[in-house]
PDB file of C-alpha atoms in Angstrom:
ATOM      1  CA  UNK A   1      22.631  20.122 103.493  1.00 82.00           C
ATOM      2  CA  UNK A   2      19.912  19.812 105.971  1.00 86.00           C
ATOM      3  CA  UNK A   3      17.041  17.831 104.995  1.00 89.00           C
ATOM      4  CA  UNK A   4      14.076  16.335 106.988  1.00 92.00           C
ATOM      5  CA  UNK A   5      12.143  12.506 106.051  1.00 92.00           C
ATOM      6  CA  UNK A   6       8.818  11.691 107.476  1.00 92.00           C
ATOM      7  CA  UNK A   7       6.963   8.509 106.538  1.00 85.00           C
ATOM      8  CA  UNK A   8       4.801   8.453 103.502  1.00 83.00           C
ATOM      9  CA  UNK A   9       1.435   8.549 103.957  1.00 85.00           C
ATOM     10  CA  UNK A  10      -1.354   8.122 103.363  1.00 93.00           C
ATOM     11  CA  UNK A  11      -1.997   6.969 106.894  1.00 96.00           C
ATOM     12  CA  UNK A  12      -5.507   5.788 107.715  1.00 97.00           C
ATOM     13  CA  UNK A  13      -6.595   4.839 111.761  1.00 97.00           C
ATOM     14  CA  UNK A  14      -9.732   4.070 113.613  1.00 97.00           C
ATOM     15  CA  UNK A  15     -10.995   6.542 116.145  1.00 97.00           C
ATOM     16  CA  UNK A  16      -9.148   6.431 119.256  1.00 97.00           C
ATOM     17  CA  UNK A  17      -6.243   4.507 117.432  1.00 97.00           C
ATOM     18  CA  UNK A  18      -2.239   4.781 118.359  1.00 98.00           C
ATOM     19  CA  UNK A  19      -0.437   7.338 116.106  1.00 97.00           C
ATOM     20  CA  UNK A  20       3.187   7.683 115.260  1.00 97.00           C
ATOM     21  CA  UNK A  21       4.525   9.800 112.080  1.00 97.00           C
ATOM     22  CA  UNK A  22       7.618   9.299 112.070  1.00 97.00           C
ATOM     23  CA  UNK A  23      10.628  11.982 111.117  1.00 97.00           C
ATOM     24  CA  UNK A  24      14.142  12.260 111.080  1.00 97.00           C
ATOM     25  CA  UNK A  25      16.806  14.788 109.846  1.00 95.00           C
ATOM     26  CA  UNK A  26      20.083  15.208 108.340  1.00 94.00           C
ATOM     27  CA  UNK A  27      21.531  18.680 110.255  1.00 90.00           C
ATOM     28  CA  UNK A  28      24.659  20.881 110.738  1.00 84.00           C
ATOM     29  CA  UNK A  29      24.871  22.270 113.366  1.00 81.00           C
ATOM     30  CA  UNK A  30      22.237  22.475 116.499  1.00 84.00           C
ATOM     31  CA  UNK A  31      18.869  22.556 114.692  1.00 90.00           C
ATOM     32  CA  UNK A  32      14.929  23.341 116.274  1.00 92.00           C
ATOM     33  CA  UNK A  33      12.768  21.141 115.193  1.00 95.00           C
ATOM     34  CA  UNK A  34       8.652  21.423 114.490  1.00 95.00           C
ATOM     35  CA  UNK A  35       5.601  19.590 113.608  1.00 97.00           C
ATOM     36  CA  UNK A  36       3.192  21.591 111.397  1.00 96.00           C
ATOM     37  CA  UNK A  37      -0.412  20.807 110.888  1.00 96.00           C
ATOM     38  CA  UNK A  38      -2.645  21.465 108.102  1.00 92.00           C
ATOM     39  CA  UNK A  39      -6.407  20.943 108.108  1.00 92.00           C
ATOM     40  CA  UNK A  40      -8.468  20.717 104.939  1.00 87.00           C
ATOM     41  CA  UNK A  41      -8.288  23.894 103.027  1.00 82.00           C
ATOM     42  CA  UNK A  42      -6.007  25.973 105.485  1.00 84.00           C
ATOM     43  CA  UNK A  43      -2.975  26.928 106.004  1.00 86.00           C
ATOM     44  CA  UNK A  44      -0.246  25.436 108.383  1.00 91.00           C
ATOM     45  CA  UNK A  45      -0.457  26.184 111.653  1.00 93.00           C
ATOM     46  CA  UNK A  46       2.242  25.336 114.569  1.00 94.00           C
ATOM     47  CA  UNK A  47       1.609  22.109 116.705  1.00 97.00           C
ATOM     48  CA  UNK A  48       4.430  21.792 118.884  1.00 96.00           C
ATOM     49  CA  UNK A  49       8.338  22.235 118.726  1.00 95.00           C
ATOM     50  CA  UNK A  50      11.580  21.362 120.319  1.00 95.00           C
ATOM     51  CA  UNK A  51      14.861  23.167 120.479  1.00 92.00           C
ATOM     52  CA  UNK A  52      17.245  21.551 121.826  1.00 91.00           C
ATOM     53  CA  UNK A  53      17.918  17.350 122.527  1.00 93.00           C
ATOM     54  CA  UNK A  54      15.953  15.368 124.533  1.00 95.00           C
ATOM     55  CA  UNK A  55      13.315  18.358 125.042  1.00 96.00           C
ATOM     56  CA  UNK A  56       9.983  17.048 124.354  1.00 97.00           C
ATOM     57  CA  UNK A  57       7.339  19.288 122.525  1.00 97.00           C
ATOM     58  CA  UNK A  58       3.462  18.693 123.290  1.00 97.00           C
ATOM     59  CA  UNK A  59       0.460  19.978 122.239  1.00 97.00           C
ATOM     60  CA  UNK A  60      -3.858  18.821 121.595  1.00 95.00           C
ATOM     61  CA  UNK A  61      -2.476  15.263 122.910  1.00 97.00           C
ATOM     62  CA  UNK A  62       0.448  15.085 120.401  1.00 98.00           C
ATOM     63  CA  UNK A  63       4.256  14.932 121.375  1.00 98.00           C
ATOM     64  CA  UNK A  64       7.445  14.447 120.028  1.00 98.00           C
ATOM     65  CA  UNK A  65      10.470  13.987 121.866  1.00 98.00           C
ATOM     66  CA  UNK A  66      14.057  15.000 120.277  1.00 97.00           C
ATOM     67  CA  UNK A  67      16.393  12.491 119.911  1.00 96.00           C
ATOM     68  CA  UNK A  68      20.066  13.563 118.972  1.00 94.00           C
ATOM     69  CA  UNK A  69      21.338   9.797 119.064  1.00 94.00           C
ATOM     70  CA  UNK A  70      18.422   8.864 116.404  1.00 96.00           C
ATOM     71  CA  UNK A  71      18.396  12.130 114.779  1.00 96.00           C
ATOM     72  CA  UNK A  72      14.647  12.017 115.254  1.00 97.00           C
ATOM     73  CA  UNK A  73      11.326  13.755 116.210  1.00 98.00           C
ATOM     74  CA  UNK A  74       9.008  11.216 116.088  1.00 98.00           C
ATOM     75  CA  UNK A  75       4.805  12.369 116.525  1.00 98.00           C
ATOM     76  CA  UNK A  76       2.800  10.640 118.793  1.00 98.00           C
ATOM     77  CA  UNK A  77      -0.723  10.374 119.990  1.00 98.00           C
ATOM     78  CA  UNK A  78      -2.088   7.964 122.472  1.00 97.00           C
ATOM     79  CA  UNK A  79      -5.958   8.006 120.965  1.00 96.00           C
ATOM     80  CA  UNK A  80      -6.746   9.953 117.791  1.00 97.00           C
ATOM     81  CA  UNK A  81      -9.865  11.990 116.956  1.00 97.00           C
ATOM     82  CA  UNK A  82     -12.289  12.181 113.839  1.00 97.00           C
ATOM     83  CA  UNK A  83     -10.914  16.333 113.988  1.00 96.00           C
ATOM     84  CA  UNK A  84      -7.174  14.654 113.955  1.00 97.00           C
ATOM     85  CA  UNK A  85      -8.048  14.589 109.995  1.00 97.00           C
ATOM     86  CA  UNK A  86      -5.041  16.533 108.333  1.00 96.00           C
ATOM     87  CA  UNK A  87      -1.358  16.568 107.047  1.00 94.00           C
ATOM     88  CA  UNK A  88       1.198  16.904 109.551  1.00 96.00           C
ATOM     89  CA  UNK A  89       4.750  18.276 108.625  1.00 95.00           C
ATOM     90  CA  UNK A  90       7.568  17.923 109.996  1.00 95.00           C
ATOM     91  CA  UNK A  91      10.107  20.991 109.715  1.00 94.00           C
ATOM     92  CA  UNK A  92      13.746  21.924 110.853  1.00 92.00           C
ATOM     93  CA  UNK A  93      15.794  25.051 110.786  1.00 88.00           C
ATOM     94  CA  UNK A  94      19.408  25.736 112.344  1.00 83.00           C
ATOM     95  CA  UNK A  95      19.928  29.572 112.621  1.00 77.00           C
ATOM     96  CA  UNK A  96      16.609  31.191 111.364  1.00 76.00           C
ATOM     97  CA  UNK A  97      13.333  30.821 109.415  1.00 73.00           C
ATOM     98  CA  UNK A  98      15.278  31.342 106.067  1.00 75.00           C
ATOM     99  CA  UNK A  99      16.874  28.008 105.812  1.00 79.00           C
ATOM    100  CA  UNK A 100      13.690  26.179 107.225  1.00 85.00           C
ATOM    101  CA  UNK A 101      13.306  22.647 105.591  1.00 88.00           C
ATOM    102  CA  UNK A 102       9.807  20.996 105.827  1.00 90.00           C
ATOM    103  CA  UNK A 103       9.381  17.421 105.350  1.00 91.00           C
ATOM    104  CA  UNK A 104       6.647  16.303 101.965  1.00 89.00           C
ATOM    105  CA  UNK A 105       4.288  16.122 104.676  1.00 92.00           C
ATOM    106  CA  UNK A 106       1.965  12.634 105.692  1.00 94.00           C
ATOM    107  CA  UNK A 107      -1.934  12.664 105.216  1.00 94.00           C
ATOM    108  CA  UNK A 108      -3.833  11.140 108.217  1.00 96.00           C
ATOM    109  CA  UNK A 109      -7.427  10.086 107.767  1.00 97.00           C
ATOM    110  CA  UNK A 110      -8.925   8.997 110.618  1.00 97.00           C
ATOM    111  CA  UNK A 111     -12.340   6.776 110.753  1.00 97.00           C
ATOM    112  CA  UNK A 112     -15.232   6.862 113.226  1.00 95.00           C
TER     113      UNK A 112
ATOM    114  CA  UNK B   1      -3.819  39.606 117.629  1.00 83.00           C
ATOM    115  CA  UNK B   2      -1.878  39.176 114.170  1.00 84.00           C
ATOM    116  CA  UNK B   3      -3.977  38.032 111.377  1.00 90.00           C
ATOM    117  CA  UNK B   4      -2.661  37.070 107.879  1.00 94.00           C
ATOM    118  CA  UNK B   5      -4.724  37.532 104.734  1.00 94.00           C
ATOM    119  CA  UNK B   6      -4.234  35.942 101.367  1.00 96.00           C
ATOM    120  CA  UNK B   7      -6.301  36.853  98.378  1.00 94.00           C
ATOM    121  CA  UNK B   8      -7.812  35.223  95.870  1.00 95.00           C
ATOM    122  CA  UNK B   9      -8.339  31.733  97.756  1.00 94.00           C
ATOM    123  CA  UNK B  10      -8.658  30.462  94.226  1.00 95.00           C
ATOM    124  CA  UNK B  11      -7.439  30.913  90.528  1.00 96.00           C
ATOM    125  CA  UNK B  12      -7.690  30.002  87.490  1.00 97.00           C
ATOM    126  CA  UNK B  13      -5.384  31.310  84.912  1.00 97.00           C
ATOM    127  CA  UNK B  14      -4.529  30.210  81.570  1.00 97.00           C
ATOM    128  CA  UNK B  15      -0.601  30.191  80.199  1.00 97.00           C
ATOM    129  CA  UNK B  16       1.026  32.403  79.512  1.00 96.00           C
ATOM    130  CA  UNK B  17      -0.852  34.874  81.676  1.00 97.00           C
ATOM    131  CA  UNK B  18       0.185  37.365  84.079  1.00 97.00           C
ATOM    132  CA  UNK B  19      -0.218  36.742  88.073  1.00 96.00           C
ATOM    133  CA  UNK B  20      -0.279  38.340  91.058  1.00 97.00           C
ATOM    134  CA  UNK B  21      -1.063  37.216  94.446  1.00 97.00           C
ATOM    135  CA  UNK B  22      -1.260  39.292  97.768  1.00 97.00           C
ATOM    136  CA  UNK B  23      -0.713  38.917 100.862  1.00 97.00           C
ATOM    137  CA  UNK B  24      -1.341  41.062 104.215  1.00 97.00           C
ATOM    138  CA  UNK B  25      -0.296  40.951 107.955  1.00 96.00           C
ATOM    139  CA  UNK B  26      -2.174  42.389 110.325  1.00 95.00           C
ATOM    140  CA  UNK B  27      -1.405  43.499 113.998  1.00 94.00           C
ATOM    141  CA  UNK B  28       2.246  43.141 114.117  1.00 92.00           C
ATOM    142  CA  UNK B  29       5.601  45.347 112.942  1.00 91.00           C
ATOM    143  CA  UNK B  30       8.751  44.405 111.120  1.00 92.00           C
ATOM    144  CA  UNK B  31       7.844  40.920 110.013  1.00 92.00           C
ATOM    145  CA  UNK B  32      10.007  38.500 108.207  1.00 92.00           C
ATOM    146  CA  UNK B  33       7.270  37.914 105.462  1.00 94.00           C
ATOM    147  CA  UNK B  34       7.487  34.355 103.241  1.00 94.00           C
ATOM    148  CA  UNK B  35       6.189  32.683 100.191  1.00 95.00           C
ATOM    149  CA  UNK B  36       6.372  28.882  99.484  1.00 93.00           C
ATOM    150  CA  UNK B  37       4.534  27.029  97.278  1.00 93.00           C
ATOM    151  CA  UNK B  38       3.046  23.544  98.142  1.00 87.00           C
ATOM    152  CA  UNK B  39       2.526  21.023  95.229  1.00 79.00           C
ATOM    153  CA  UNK B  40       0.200  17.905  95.231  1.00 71.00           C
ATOM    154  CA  UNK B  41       2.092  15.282  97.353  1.00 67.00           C
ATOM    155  CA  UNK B  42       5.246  17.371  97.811  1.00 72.00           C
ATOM    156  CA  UNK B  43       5.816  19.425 100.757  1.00 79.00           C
ATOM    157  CA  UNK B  44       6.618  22.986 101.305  1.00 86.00           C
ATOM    158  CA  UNK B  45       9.423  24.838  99.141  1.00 88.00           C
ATOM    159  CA  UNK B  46      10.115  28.565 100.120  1.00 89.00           C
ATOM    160  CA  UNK B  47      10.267  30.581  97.101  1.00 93.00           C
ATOM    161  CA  UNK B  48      10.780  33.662  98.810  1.00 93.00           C
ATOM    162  CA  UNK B  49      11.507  35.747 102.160  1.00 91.00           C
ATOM    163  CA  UNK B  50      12.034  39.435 102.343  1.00 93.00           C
ATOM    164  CA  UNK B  51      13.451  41.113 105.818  1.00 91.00           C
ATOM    165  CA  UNK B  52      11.992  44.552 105.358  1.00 92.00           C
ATOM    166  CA  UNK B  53      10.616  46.638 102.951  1.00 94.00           C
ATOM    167  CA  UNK B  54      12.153  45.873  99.123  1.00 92.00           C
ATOM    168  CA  UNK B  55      14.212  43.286 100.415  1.00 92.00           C
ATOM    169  CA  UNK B  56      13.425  40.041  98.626  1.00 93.00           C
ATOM    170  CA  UNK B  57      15.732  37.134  98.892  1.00 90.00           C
ATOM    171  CA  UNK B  58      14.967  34.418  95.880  1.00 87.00           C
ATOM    172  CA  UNK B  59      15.668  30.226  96.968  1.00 81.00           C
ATOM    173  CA  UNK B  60      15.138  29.362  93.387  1.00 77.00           C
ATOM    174  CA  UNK B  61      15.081  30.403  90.188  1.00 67.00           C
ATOM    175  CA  UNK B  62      11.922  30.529  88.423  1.00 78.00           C
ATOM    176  CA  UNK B  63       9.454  32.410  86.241  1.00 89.00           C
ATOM    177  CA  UNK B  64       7.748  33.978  89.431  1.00 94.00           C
ATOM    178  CA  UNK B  65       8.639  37.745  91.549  1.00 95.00           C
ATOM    179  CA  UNK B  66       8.229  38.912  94.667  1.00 96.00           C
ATOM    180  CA  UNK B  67       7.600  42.717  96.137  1.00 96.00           C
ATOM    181  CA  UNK B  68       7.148  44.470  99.075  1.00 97.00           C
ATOM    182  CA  UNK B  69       6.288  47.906  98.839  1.00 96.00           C
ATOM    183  CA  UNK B  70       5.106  48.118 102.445  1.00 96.00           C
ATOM    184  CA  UNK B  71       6.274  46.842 105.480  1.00 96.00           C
ATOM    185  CA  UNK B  72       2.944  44.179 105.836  1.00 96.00           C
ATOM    186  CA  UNK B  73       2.173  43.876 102.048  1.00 97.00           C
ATOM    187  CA  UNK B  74       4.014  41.040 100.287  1.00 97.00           C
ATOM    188  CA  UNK B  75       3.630  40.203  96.315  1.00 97.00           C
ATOM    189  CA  UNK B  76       3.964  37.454  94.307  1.00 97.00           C
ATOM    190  CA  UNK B  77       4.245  37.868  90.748  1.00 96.00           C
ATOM    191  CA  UNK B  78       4.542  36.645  87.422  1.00 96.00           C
ATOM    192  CA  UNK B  79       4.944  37.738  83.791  1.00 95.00           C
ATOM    193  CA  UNK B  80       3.671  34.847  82.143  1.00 95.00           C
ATOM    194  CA  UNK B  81       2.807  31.694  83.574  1.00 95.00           C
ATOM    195  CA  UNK B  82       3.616  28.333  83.308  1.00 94.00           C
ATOM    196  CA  UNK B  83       1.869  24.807  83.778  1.00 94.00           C
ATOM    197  CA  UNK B  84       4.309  24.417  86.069  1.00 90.00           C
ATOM    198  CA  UNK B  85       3.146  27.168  88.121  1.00 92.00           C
ATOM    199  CA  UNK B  86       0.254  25.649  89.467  1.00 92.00           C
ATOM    200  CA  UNK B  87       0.224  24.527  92.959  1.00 92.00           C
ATOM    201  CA  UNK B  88      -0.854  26.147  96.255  1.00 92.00           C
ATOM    202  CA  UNK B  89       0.463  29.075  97.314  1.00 95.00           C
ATOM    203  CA  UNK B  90       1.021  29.846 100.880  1.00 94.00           C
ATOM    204  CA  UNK B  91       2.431  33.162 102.799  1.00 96.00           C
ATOM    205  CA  UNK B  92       3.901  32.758 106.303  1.00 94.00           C
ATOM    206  CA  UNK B  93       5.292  35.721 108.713  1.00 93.00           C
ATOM    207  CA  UNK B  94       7.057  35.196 111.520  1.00 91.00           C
ATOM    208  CA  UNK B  95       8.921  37.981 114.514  1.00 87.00           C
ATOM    209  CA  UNK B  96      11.940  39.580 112.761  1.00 71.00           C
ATOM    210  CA  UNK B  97      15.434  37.745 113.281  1.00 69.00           C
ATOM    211  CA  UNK B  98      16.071  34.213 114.311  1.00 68.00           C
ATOM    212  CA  UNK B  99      14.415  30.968 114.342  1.00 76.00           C
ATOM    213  CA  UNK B 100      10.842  30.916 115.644  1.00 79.00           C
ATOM    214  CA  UNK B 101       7.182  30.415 114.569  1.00 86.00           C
ATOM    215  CA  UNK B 102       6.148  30.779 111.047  1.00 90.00           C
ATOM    216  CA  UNK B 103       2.465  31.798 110.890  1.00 92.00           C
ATOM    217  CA  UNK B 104       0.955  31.080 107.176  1.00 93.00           C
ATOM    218  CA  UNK B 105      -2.211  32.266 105.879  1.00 94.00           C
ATOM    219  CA  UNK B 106      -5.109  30.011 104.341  1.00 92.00           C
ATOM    220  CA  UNK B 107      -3.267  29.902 101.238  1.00 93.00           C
ATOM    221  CA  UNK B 108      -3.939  30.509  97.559  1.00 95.00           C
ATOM    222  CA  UNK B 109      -4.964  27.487  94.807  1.00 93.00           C
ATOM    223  CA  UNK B 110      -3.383  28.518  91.768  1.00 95.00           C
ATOM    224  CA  UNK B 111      -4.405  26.001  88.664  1.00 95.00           C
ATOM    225  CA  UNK B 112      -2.989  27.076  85.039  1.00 95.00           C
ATOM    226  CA  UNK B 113      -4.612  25.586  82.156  1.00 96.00           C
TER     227      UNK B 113
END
């Protein structure tokens, strides 16, 4: 079935650190794939998404490029923020929100 | 713009109790409306989605229900509850059809004693 892995957390980085969360999925078929992002005491909310290989998704200084031959969707940030605080999920669905799978999600903490 | 309400943000409930948590969309038509719950150091598992009105579709089996008796009003319910139950509750919409953005509300803490 499909399934997603990201890297346990927690994570924990200095201001202006390098970030990678990384993610990869077990898929039939031709799945989209998404990182989620949830602050302290909200909801998830969408932070970027690719939908088909090699596309690269981008958003608030985060990307994550698509990668068929790795089956992965790696996050990046060049320099994290203080406000970067949050879990970040990493999700995947193949023909329509109903068989979305989200990954157990990775806690970043980052220190000023 | 859509807005998606939750209600309560928190709960306390003791076993065995009865539970019902509510959920509202605001500012769009036809949603695909979901519930998932979210427990400590797990991630997301979708509980339930519903297409239109009084069409639920259950993932798993469990002690909890879902309604929707109108087209932006979605339910979760229980009978009695479990300690099992607890966890963090969150609804999500998202356009009708297909893959696309989920949009989840604020979500609901839900701790059974």
């Amino acid at each position: 079935g499909n399934s997603v892995t990201q890297m346990e957390g927690p994570v924990t980085l200095s201001e202006e650190a390098f970030l990678t969360i990384n993610c990869t999925y077990t898929a039939t078929g031709y799945p989209s794939l998404f990182w989620y992002v949830q602050y302290p005491g909200e909801g998830l909310q969408l932070l970027l998404k690719a939908t088909k290989a090699d596309d690269k998704g981008s958003n608030k200084g985060f990307e994550a490029t698509y990668r068929k031959e790795t089956t992965s969707f790696h996050l990046e940030k060049g320099s994290v923020q203080v406000s970067d605080s949050a879990v970040y999920f990493c999700a995947l669905g193949v023909y329509n929100n109903n068989d979305m799978r989200f990954g157990a999600g990775t806690r970043l903490t980052v220190k000023p | 713009s859509q807005t998606i309400h939750q209600w309560p943000a928190t709960l306390v409930q003791p076993v065995g109790s009865p539970l019902s948590l509510e959920c509202t969309v605001e500012g769009t038509s036809n949603p695909n409306l979901y519930w998932y719950r979210q427990a400590a150091g797990r991630g997301l598992q979708l509980l339930f989605y519903s297409v239109g009105i009084g069409q639920i579709s259950s993932e798993v089996p469990q002690n909890l229900s879902a309604s929707r008796p109108q087209d932006r009003q979605f339910i979760l319910s229980s009978k009695k509850l479990l300690l099992s139950d607890s966890g963090f509750y969150l609804c999500a919409w998202s356009v009708e059809g297909g893959l696309d953005t989920q949009y989840f509300g604020p979500g609901t803490r839900l701790t059974v004693l």
